[in-house]
């Protein structure tokens, strides 16, 4: 990765100032209380919300002082790399999804199920087993995402279109999007061009009986499946059913830019929380992904953003760290402050509380996630060491295909080759 850009630098610099503020508000530093570093990522709104929540926690727990360390997503990972090398990792930290097993390999995680201040009583045995890495509960999920197809109900009514039925397959959706883009009165496109949307891609693979990663740390998919995925998007692009790269200003479009131009998009269930707010006059709905006619049983899955306690934490700080993780995962009070930008609550009781008071957008997300929780699911495995840039590689391939510089077959092969090379280098 390149060095920090100006925005990332400013966010990192700002984090130090916030940390000093919360330490001052968290209690008397001379009283012998624990001072803990808490590291997370996000945008400015998330920074403000979590800073407020941590301040509220500190006010209720005068013996615990919190030093926040905030950055945007890319800068966060760069900082983690530097801190790991210096053995100076924050006491409590979020884990970027491509790094879960990389950090596990580097022995960053402390065991959690022996900490008395972290209450696990609300979770089933099956849930706790699904959170484990290497047979040990050493990270804690604090949200749930599922792949989602989001559509603008306001646009659908304005354009007088009826969406495909809930059990529509990928071909039916493609046909609908092509027809919609050809013949809607407001000249909108069906979706942005996003073949690099990772959760929808994973759903595609699992429906075909494959998976993103195997238990032994290898790609769980074939070049044929990647090519078929790229082909699906390429067909839509050539038919004018999705935005061109110029219309969306490159790969990885900004929803604030493209939201007025499209009927729908594919992504993560939690994205509705922030992105719907950008267009308050529109009503958004979530639905499950298209389902292949021959979809394999257990294709549905849950994605967990995780947090951990650093294995090098001082012993006398462990119980205080457990309180903070407990606050993040098991306390509805924190959720009320930070909202659900990081997905549906993992704790079943907090989930129920959230559903009772949820807004319309939140209910859309919670309902879709609950369906995923209740569905039959095959095991899902985290990204192995060496794959932290696989999404970037996929974005590059998708962009080259859109520009006509790469065939879908060559794009699929190049993606797998890059992934395999990264895994090999990490060993």
GROMACS .gro file of C-alpha atoms in nm:
model
  427
    1UNK     CA    1   0.000   0.000   0.000
    2UNK     CA    2   0.106   0.357  -0.054
    3UNK     CA    3   0.174   0.593   0.235
    4UNK     CA    4  -0.097   0.789   0.410
    5UNK     CA    5  -0.274   1.046   0.196
    6UNK     CA    6  -0.351   1.391   0.335
    7UNK     CA    7  -0.704   1.296   0.443
    8UNK     CA    8  -0.580   0.985   0.621
    9UNK     CA    9  -0.304   1.180   0.791
   10UNK     CA   10  -0.546   1.441   0.918
   11UNK     CA   11  -0.778   1.174   1.053
   12UNK     CA   12  -0.493   1.004   1.234
   13UNK     CA   13  -0.376   1.336   1.372
   14UNK     CA   14  -0.729   1.415   1.486
   15UNK     CA   15  -0.756   1.083   1.665
   16UNK     CA   16  -0.486   1.182   1.910
   17UNK     CA   17  -0.674   1.495   2.010
   18UNK     CA   18  -0.993   1.299   2.065
   19UNK     CA   19  -0.803   1.048   2.274
   20UNK     CA   20  -0.676   1.318   2.508
   21UNK     CA   21  -1.029   1.455   2.543
   22UNK     CA   22  -1.182   1.122   2.638
   23UNK     CA   23  -0.906   1.045   2.883
   24UNK     CA   24  -0.977   1.374   3.054
   25UNK     CA   25  -1.349   1.297   3.068
   26UNK     CA   26  -1.311   0.935   3.171
   27UNK     CA   27  -1.222   0.986   3.533
   28UNK     CA   28  -0.930   1.074   3.758
   29UNK     CA   29  -0.612   0.943   3.596
   30UNK     CA   30  -0.448   0.939   3.936
   31UNK     CA   31  -0.703   0.701   4.088
   32UNK     CA   32  -0.535   0.386   3.961
   33UNK     CA   33  -0.792   0.316   3.688
   34UNK     CA   34  -0.712   0.138   3.363
   35UNK     CA   35  -0.628   0.342   3.054
   36UNK     CA   36  -0.711   0.154   2.733
   37UNK     CA   37  -0.652   0.230   2.365
   38UNK     CA   38  -0.948   0.163   2.134
   39UNK     CA   39  -0.888   0.156   1.757
   40UNK     CA   40  -1.153   0.165   1.484
   41UNK     CA   41  -1.219   0.299   1.135
   42UNK     CA   42  -1.494   0.473   0.941
   43UNK     CA   43  -1.613   0.807   0.813
   44UNK     CA   44  -1.656   1.131   1.005
   45UNK     CA   45  -2.007   1.042   1.121
   46UNK     CA   46  -1.893   0.709   1.263
   47UNK     CA   47  -1.600   0.879   1.433
   48UNK     CA   48  -1.835   1.124   1.603
   49UNK     CA   49  -2.087   0.860   1.706
   50UNK     CA   50  -1.834   0.618   1.851
   51UNK     CA   51  -1.646   0.898   2.024
   52UNK     CA   52  -1.973   0.999   2.190
   53UNK     CA   53  -2.049   0.637   2.290
   54UNK     CA   54  -1.704   0.585   2.437
   55UNK     CA   55  -1.739   0.909   2.629
   56UNK     CA   56  -2.071   0.784   2.770
   57UNK     CA   57  -1.905   0.456   2.869
   58UNK     CA   58  -1.623   0.642   3.043
   59UNK     CA   59  -1.874   0.852   3.237
   60UNK     CA   60  -2.046   0.536   3.365
   61UNK     CA   61  -1.716   0.360   3.442
   62UNK     CA   62  -1.490   0.615   3.613
   63UNK     CA   63  -1.220   0.354   3.668
   64UNK     CA   64  -1.177   0.301   3.293
   65UNK     CA   65  -1.020   0.562   3.067
   66UNK     CA   66  -1.032   0.529   2.687
   67UNK     CA   67  -0.783   0.662   2.434
   68UNK     CA   68  -0.952   0.643   2.091
   69UNK     CA   69  -0.743   0.579   1.780
   70UNK     CA   70  -0.945   0.650   1.467
   71UNK     CA   71  -0.863   0.644   1.095
   72UNK     CA   72  -1.031   0.578   0.764
   73UNK     CA   73  -1.030   0.216   0.645
   74UNK     CA   74  -0.710   0.220   0.441
   75UNK     CA   75  -0.514   0.430   0.689
   76UNK     CA   76  -0.633   0.207   0.974
   77UNK     CA   77  -0.478  -0.099   0.811
   78UNK     CA   78  -0.154   0.085   0.737
   79UNK     CA   79  -0.132   0.197   1.098
   80UNK     CA   80  -0.199  -0.158   1.219
   81UNK     CA   81   0.090  -0.286   1.007
   82UNK     CA   82   0.321  -0.028   1.163
   83UNK     CA   83   0.196  -0.100   1.515
   84UNK     CA   84   0.233  -0.476   1.472
   85UNK     CA   85   0.596  -0.430   1.368
   86UNK     CA   86   0.656  -0.209   1.671
   87UNK     CA   87   0.453  -0.436   1.903
   88UNK     CA   88   0.245  -0.133   1.990
   89UNK     CA   89  -0.107  -0.247   1.900
   90UNK     CA   90  -0.412  -0.087   2.063
   91UNK     CA   91  -0.561  -0.280   2.357
   92UNK     CA   92  -0.894  -0.318   2.174
   93UNK     CA   93  -0.915  -0.300   1.796
   94UNK     CA   94  -1.146  -0.367   1.506
   95UNK     CA   95  -1.031  -0.618   1.248
   96UNK     CA   96  -1.047  -0.544   0.876
   97UNK     CA   97  -1.204  -0.848   0.710
   98UNK     CA   98  -0.907  -0.941   0.485
   99UNK     CA   99  -0.681  -0.937   0.792
  100UNK     CA  100  -0.871  -1.168   1.029
  101UNK     CA  101  -0.651  -1.473   0.977
  102UNK     CA  102  -0.338  -1.269   0.905
  103UNK     CA  103  -0.362  -1.115   1.251
  104UNK     CA  104  -0.446  -1.457   1.393
  105UNK     CA  105  -0.128  -1.595   1.235
  106UNK     CA  106   0.064  -1.308   1.397
  107UNK     CA  107  -0.087  -1.404   1.735
  108UNK     CA  108  -0.250  -1.067   1.798
  109UNK     CA  109  -0.564  -1.196   1.966
  110UNK     CA  110  -0.620  -1.268   2.333
  111UNK     CA  111  -0.864  -1.536   2.441
  112UNK     CA  112  -1.202  -1.386   2.537
  113UNK     CA  113  -1.410  -1.656   2.705
  114UNK     CA  114  -1.209  -1.642   3.029
  115UNK     CA  115  -1.281  -1.272   3.090
  116UNK     CA  116  -1.550  -1.239   3.361
  117UNK     CA  117  -1.658  -0.891   3.249
  118UNK     CA  118  -1.753  -1.015   2.900
  119UNK     CA  119  -2.098  -1.174   2.929
  120UNK     CA  120  -2.157  -1.454   2.678
  121UNK     CA  121  -2.475  -1.592   2.837
  122UNK     CA  122  -2.707  -1.459   2.564
  123UNK     CA  123  -2.534  -1.655   2.287
  124UNK     CA  124  -2.608  -2.013   2.188
  125UNK     CA  125  -2.334  -2.273   2.186
  126UNK     CA  126  -2.367  -2.290   1.807
  127UNK     CA  127  -2.322  -1.914   1.776
  128UNK     CA  128  -2.011  -1.912   1.991
  129UNK     CA  129  -1.863  -2.200   1.793
  130UNK     CA  130  -1.918  -2.008   1.471
  131UNK     CA  131  -1.723  -1.711   1.608
  132UNK     CA  132  -1.411  -1.915   1.693
  133UNK     CA  133  -1.083  -1.907   1.505
  134UNK     CA  134  -0.857  -2.208   1.539
  135UNK     CA  135  -1.096  -2.356   1.794
  136UNK     CA  136  -1.069  -2.058   2.030
  137UNK     CA  137  -1.298  -1.763   2.099
  138UNK     CA  138  -1.040  -1.492   2.043
  139UNK     CA  139  -1.238  -1.234   1.844
  140UNK     CA  140  -1.590  -1.106   1.900
  141UNK     CA  141  -1.835  -1.015   1.623
  142UNK     CA  142  -2.013  -0.687   1.683
  143UNK     CA  143  -2.240  -0.684   1.378
  144UNK     CA  144  -2.391  -0.898   1.104
  145UNK     CA  145  -2.405  -0.827   0.731
  146UNK     CA  146  -2.570  -1.028   0.457
  147UNK     CA  147  -2.557  -0.966   0.082
  148UNK     CA  148  -2.850  -0.754  -0.028
  149UNK     CA  149  -3.022  -0.617  -0.334
  150UNK     CA  150  -3.144  -0.269  -0.252
  151UNK     CA  151  -3.392  -0.086  -0.470
  152UNK     CA  152  -3.545   0.259  -0.474
  153UNK     CA  153  -3.917   0.206  -0.417
  154UNK     CA  154  -3.984   0.570  -0.501
  155UNK     CA  155  -3.825   0.530  -0.844
  156UNK     CA  156  -4.008   0.202  -0.908
  157UNK     CA  157  -4.341   0.377  -0.847
  158UNK     CA  158  -4.246   0.681  -1.053
  159UNK     CA  159  -4.138   0.459  -1.343
  160UNK     CA  160  -4.437   0.225  -1.299
  161UNK     CA  161  -4.226  -0.090  -1.300
  162UNK     CA  162  -4.285  -0.417  -1.120
  163UNK     CA  163  -3.973  -0.586  -0.991
  164UNK     CA  164  -3.909  -0.956  -1.052
  165UNK     CA  165  -4.055  -1.197  -0.794
  166UNK     CA  166  -3.859  -1.280  -0.480
  167UNK     CA  167  -3.738  -1.612  -0.623
  168UNK     CA  168  -3.617  -1.464  -0.953
  169UNK     CA  169  -3.285  -1.600  -1.075
  170UNK     CA  170  -2.986  -1.408  -1.210
  171UNK     CA  171  -3.098  -1.431  -1.572
  172UNK     CA  172  -3.441  -1.293  -1.485
  173UNK     CA  173  -3.284  -1.001  -1.302
  174UNK     CA  174  -3.052  -0.927  -1.592
  175UNK     CA  175  -3.344  -0.931  -1.835
  176UNK     CA  176  -3.543  -0.698  -1.609
  177UNK     CA  177  -3.255  -0.451  -1.572
  178UNK     CA  178  -3.190  -0.442  -1.946
  179UNK     CA  179  -3.556  -0.378  -2.024
  180UNK     CA  180  -3.584  -0.117  -1.749
  181UNK     CA  181  -3.283   0.081  -1.874
  182UNK     CA  182  -3.422   0.077  -2.229
  183UNK     CA  183  -3.768   0.197  -2.142
  184UNK     CA  184  -3.813   0.406  -1.828
  185UNK     CA  185  -3.940   0.763  -1.853
  186UNK     CA  186  -3.664   0.913  -1.638
  187UNK     CA  187  -3.374   0.761  -1.835
  188UNK     CA  188  -3.229   0.587  -1.531
  189UNK     CA  189  -2.999   0.286  -1.540
  190UNK     CA  190  -3.071  -0.038  -1.360
  191UNK     CA  191  -2.766  -0.042  -1.130
  192UNK     CA  192  -2.410   0.084  -1.092
  193UNK     CA  193  -2.136  -0.134  -1.242
  194UNK     CA  194  -2.004  -0.321  -0.935
  195UNK     CA  195  -1.862  -0.667  -1.012
  196UNK     CA  196  -1.620  -0.607  -0.723
  197UNK     CA  197  -1.900  -0.612  -0.463
  198UNK     CA  198  -1.760  -0.888  -0.244
  199UNK     CA  199  -2.065  -1.017  -0.056
  200UNK     CA  200  -2.281  -1.049  -0.369
  201UNK     CA  201  -1.988  -1.225  -0.540
  202UNK     CA  202  -1.964  -1.465  -0.248
  203UNK     CA  203  -2.337  -1.535  -0.272
  204UNK     CA  204  -2.291  -1.613  -0.643
  205UNK     CA  205  -2.014  -1.860  -0.561
  206UNK     CA  206  -2.198  -2.033  -0.280
  207UNK     CA  207  -2.508  -2.077  -0.493
  208UNK     CA  208  -2.284  -2.264  -0.739
  209UNK     CA  209  -2.162  -2.497  -0.464
  210UNK     CA  210  -1.830  -2.315  -0.424
  211UNK     CA  211  -1.708  -2.076  -0.157
  212UNK     CA  212  -1.480  -1.777  -0.127
  213UNK     CA  213  -1.218  -1.949   0.090
  214UNK     CA  214  -1.157  -2.305   0.203
  215UNK     CA  215  -1.088  -2.419   0.556
  216UNK     CA  216  -0.724  -2.487   0.466
  217UNK     CA  217  -0.668  -2.134   0.339
  218UNK     CA  218  -0.710  -2.160  -0.037
  219UNK     CA  219  -0.948  -2.000  -0.288
  220UNK     CA  220  -1.267  -2.203  -0.282
  221UNK     CA  221  -1.378  -2.108  -0.631
  222UNK     CA  222  -1.286  -2.180  -0.992
  223UNK     CA  223  -1.191  -1.951  -1.277
  224UNK     CA  224  -1.509  -2.063  -1.454
  225UNK     CA  225  -1.726  -1.923  -1.176
  226UNK     CA  226  -1.538  -1.592  -1.173
  227UNK     CA  227  -1.565  -1.569  -1.549
  228UNK     CA  228  -1.940  -1.635  -1.533
  229UNK     CA  229  -1.971  -1.357  -1.274
  230UNK     CA  230  -1.777  -1.114  -1.490
  231UNK     CA  231  -1.984  -1.224  -1.793
  232UNK     CA  232  -2.308  -1.144  -1.610
  233UNK     CA  233  -2.192  -0.789  -1.540
  234UNK     CA  234  -2.033  -0.745  -1.882
  235UNK     CA  235  -2.363  -0.832  -2.049
  236UNK     CA  236  -2.539  -0.564  -1.845
  237UNK     CA  237  -2.268  -0.309  -1.922
  238UNK     CA  238  -2.279  -0.369  -2.296
  239UNK     CA  239  -2.660  -0.352  -2.294
  240UNK     CA  240  -2.654  -0.016  -2.115
  241UNK     CA  241  -2.835  -0.160  -1.813
  242UNK     CA  242  -2.568  -0.048  -1.566
  243UNK     CA  243  -2.373   0.275  -1.545
  244UNK     CA  244  -2.057   0.307  -1.751
  245UNK     CA  245  -1.730   0.388  -1.576
  246UNK     CA  246  -1.754   0.746  -1.700
  247UNK     CA  247  -2.112   0.781  -1.575
  248UNK     CA  248  -2.015   0.663  -1.227
  249UNK     CA  249  -1.668   0.823  -1.235
  250UNK     CA  250  -1.468   0.503  -1.211
  251UNK     CA  251  -1.483   0.168  -1.037
  252UNK     CA  252  -1.621   0.175  -0.682
  253UNK     CA  253  -1.878   0.453  -0.730
  254UNK     CA  254  -1.978   0.700  -0.461
  255UNK     CA  255  -2.346   0.647  -0.376
  256UNK     CA  256  -2.393   1.021  -0.327
  257UNK     CA  257  -2.304   1.058  -0.695
  258UNK     CA  258  -2.492   0.763  -0.847
  259UNK     CA  259  -2.794   0.730  -0.619
  260UNK     CA  260  -3.011   0.951  -0.842
  261UNK     CA  261  -2.911   0.763  -1.156
  262UNK     CA  262  -3.009   0.403  -1.075
  263UNK     CA  263  -3.305   0.196  -0.965
  264UNK     CA  264  -3.112  -0.058  -0.759
  265UNK     CA  265  -2.772  -0.181  -0.646
  266UNK     CA  266  -2.609  -0.489  -0.495
  267UNK     CA  267  -2.403  -0.471  -0.178
  268UNK     CA  268  -2.415  -0.526   0.197
  269UNK     CA  269  -2.730  -0.511   0.407
  270UNK     CA  270  -2.585  -0.246   0.638
  271UNK     CA  271  -2.520   0.002   0.356
  272UNK     CA  272  -2.883   0.112   0.361
  273UNK     CA  273  -2.828   0.280   0.698
  274UNK     CA  274  -2.585   0.545   0.575
  275UNK     CA  275  -2.671   0.558   0.206
  276UNK     CA  276  -3.047   0.602   0.244
  277UNK     CA  277  -2.980   0.915   0.451
  278UNK     CA  278  -2.812   1.073   0.150
  279UNK     CA  279  -3.151   1.083  -0.025
  280UNK     CA  280  -3.414   1.140   0.245
  281UNK     CA  281  -3.691   1.197  -0.010
  282UNK     CA  282  -3.660   0.841  -0.142
  283UNK     CA  283  -3.782   0.518   0.014
  284UNK     CA  284  -3.549   0.221  -0.011
  285UNK     CA  285  -3.625  -0.148   0.024
  286UNK     CA  286  -3.401  -0.451   0.070
  287UNK     CA  287  -3.449  -0.796  -0.072
  288UNK     CA  288  -3.242  -1.111  -0.094
  289UNK     CA  289  -3.003  -1.170  -0.382
  290UNK     CA  290  -3.120  -1.340  -0.701
  291UNK     CA  291  -3.110  -1.719  -0.660
  292UNK     CA  292  -2.982  -1.956  -0.927
  293UNK     CA  293  -3.235  -2.219  -1.033
  294UNK     CA  294  -2.993  -2.492  -0.925
  295UNK     CA  295  -2.863  -2.311  -0.614
  296UNK     CA  296  -2.692  -2.547  -0.372
  297UNK     CA  297  -2.840  -2.595  -0.025
  298UNK     CA  298  -2.685  -2.385   0.250
  299UNK     CA  299  -2.565  -2.108   0.018
  300UNK     CA  300  -2.676  -1.831   0.253
  301UNK     CA  301  -2.417  -1.691   0.494
  302UNK     CA  302  -2.354  -1.429   0.759
  303UNK     CA  303  -2.059  -1.193   0.757
  304UNK     CA  304  -1.928  -1.070   1.093
  305UNK     CA  305  -1.720  -0.756   1.148
  306UNK     CA  306  -1.497  -0.850   1.440
  307UNK     CA  307  -1.308  -0.687   1.723
  308UNK     CA  308  -1.036  -0.823   1.950
  309UNK     CA  309  -0.832  -0.763   2.261
  310UNK     CA  310  -0.458  -0.749   2.200
  311UNK     CA  311  -0.270  -1.049   2.334
  312UNK     CA  312  -0.002  -0.816   2.473
  313UNK     CA  313  -0.244  -0.627   2.696
  314UNK     CA  314  -0.139  -0.584   3.058
  315UNK     CA  315  -0.305  -0.839   3.284
  316UNK     CA  316  -0.444  -0.569   3.511
  317UNK     CA  317  -0.632  -0.417   3.216
  318UNK     CA  318  -0.802  -0.732   3.090
  319UNK     CA  319  -1.124  -0.700   3.291
  320UNK     CA  320  -1.161  -0.335   3.191
  321UNK     CA  321  -1.111  -0.433   2.827
  322UNK     CA  322  -1.378  -0.699   2.873
  323UNK     CA  323  -1.618  -0.430   2.991
  324UNK     CA  324  -1.559  -0.229   2.674
  325UNK     CA  325  -1.608  -0.528   2.444
  326UNK     CA  326  -1.920  -0.617   2.642
  327UNK     CA  327  -2.049  -0.261   2.595
  328UNK     CA  328  -1.990  -0.287   2.219
  329UNK     CA  329  -2.160  -0.622   2.175
  330UNK     CA  330  -2.415  -0.668   2.453
  331UNK     CA  331  -2.541  -0.323   2.555
  332UNK     CA  332  -2.833  -0.163   2.373
  333UNK     CA  333  -2.726   0.175   2.512
  334UNK     CA  334  -2.422   0.183   2.287
  335UNK     CA  335  -2.625   0.081   1.983
  336UNK     CA  336  -2.865   0.368   2.044
  337UNK     CA  337  -2.570   0.607   2.024
  338UNK     CA  338  -2.371   0.463   1.734
  339UNK     CA  339  -2.658   0.331   1.522
  340UNK     CA  340  -2.638   0.027   1.297
  341UNK     CA  341  -2.385   0.129   1.035
  342UNK     CA  342  -2.183  -0.181   1.130
  343UNK     CA  343  -2.478  -0.411   1.076
  344UNK     CA  344  -2.742  -0.587   1.280
  345UNK     CA  345  -2.663  -0.665   1.645
  346UNK     CA  346  -2.509  -1.007   1.708
  347UNK     CA  347  -2.650  -1.040   2.059
  348UNK     CA  348  -3.002  -1.193   2.027
  349UNK     CA  349  -3.150  -0.980   2.306
  350UNK     CA  350  -3.006  -0.658   2.167
  351UNK     CA  351  -3.131  -0.761   1.823
  352UNK     CA  352  -3.485  -0.793   1.961
  353UNK     CA  353  -3.461  -0.456   2.138
  354UNK     CA  354  -3.337  -0.297   1.817
  355UNK     CA  355  -3.621  -0.438   1.610
  356UNK     CA  356  -3.877  -0.295   1.850
  357UNK     CA  357  -3.746   0.061   1.809
  358UNK     CA  358  -3.601   0.049   1.457
  359UNK     CA  359  -3.659   0.305   1.185
  360UNK     CA  360  -3.788   0.198   0.845
  361UNK     CA  361  -3.440   0.155   0.696
  362UNK     CA  362  -3.319  -0.031   1.004
  363UNK     CA  363  -3.618  -0.267   0.990
  364UNK     CA  364  -3.538  -0.345   0.627
  365UNK     CA  365  -3.187  -0.447   0.730
  366UNK     CA  366  -3.286  -0.635   1.045
  367UNK     CA  367  -3.556  -0.832   0.864
  368UNK     CA  368  -3.318  -0.943   0.589
  369UNK     CA  369  -3.048  -1.037   0.840
  370UNK     CA  370  -3.295  -1.233   1.051
  371UNK     CA  371  -3.393  -1.436   0.746
  372UNK     CA  372  -3.025  -1.513   0.695
  373UNK     CA  373  -2.984  -1.617   1.058
  374UNK     CA  374  -3.275  -1.858   1.028
  375UNK     CA  375  -3.164  -2.008   0.696
  376UNK     CA  376  -2.964  -2.326   0.648
  377UNK     CA  377  -2.599  -2.224   0.609
  378UNK     CA  378  -2.290  -2.413   0.509
  379UNK     CA  379  -1.972  -2.317   0.700
  380UNK     CA  380  -1.795  -2.000   0.595
  381UNK     CA  381  -1.423  -1.940   0.633
  382UNK     CA  382  -1.225  -1.619   0.668
  383UNK     CA  383  -0.972  -1.486   0.416
  384UNK     CA  384  -0.632  -1.657   0.458
  385UNK     CA  385  -0.304  -1.471   0.515
  386UNK     CA  386  -0.173  -1.310   0.199
  387UNK     CA  387  -0.513  -1.215   0.058
  388UNK     CA  388  -0.552  -0.870   0.211
  389UNK     CA  389  -0.552  -0.705  -0.135
  390UNK     CA  390  -0.779  -0.950  -0.318
  391UNK     CA  391  -1.061  -0.696  -0.341
  392UNK     CA  392  -0.826  -0.445  -0.501
  393UNK     CA  393  -0.720  -0.709  -0.752
  394UNK     CA  394  -1.084  -0.781  -0.832
  395UNK     CA  395  -1.159  -0.412  -0.881
  396UNK     CA  396  -0.865  -0.381  -1.121
  397UNK     CA  397  -0.983  -0.679  -1.323
  398UNK     CA  398  -1.341  -0.549  -1.338
  399UNK     CA  399  -1.217  -0.208  -1.450
  400UNK     CA  400  -0.994  -0.353  -1.722
  401UNK     CA  401  -1.285  -0.563  -1.851
  402UNK     CA  402  -1.511  -0.258  -1.863
  403UNK     CA  403  -1.247  -0.065  -2.058
  404UNK     CA  404  -1.215  -0.348  -2.309
  405UNK     CA  405  -0.854  -0.417  -2.218
  406UNK     CA  406  -0.917  -0.761  -2.071
  407UNK     CA  407  -1.150  -1.047  -2.154
  408UNK     CA  408  -1.367  -1.194  -1.881
  409UNK     CA  409  -1.171  -1.520  -1.907
  410UNK     CA  410  -0.836  -1.344  -1.871
  411UNK     CA  411  -0.972  -1.131  -1.589
  412UNK     CA  412  -1.082  -1.440  -1.399
  413UNK     CA  413  -0.746  -1.609  -1.448
  414UNK     CA  414  -0.551  -1.301  -1.346
  415UNK     CA  415  -0.757  -1.261  -1.029
  416UNK     CA  416  -0.698  -1.620  -0.922
  417UNK     CA  417  -0.328  -1.599  -1.010
  418UNK     CA  418  -0.286  -1.284  -0.799
  419UNK     CA  419  -0.471  -1.438  -0.506
  420UNK     CA  420  -0.266  -1.757  -0.520
  421UNK     CA  421   0.059  -1.562  -0.545
  422UNK     CA  422  -0.031  -1.364  -0.233
  423UNK     CA  423  -0.109  -1.680  -0.038
  424UNK     CA  424   0.219  -1.838  -0.147
  425UNK     CA  425   0.421  -1.532  -0.044
  426UNK     CA  426   0.269  -1.537   0.304
  427UNK     CA  427   0.393  -1.888   0.378
   0.00000   0.00000   0.00000
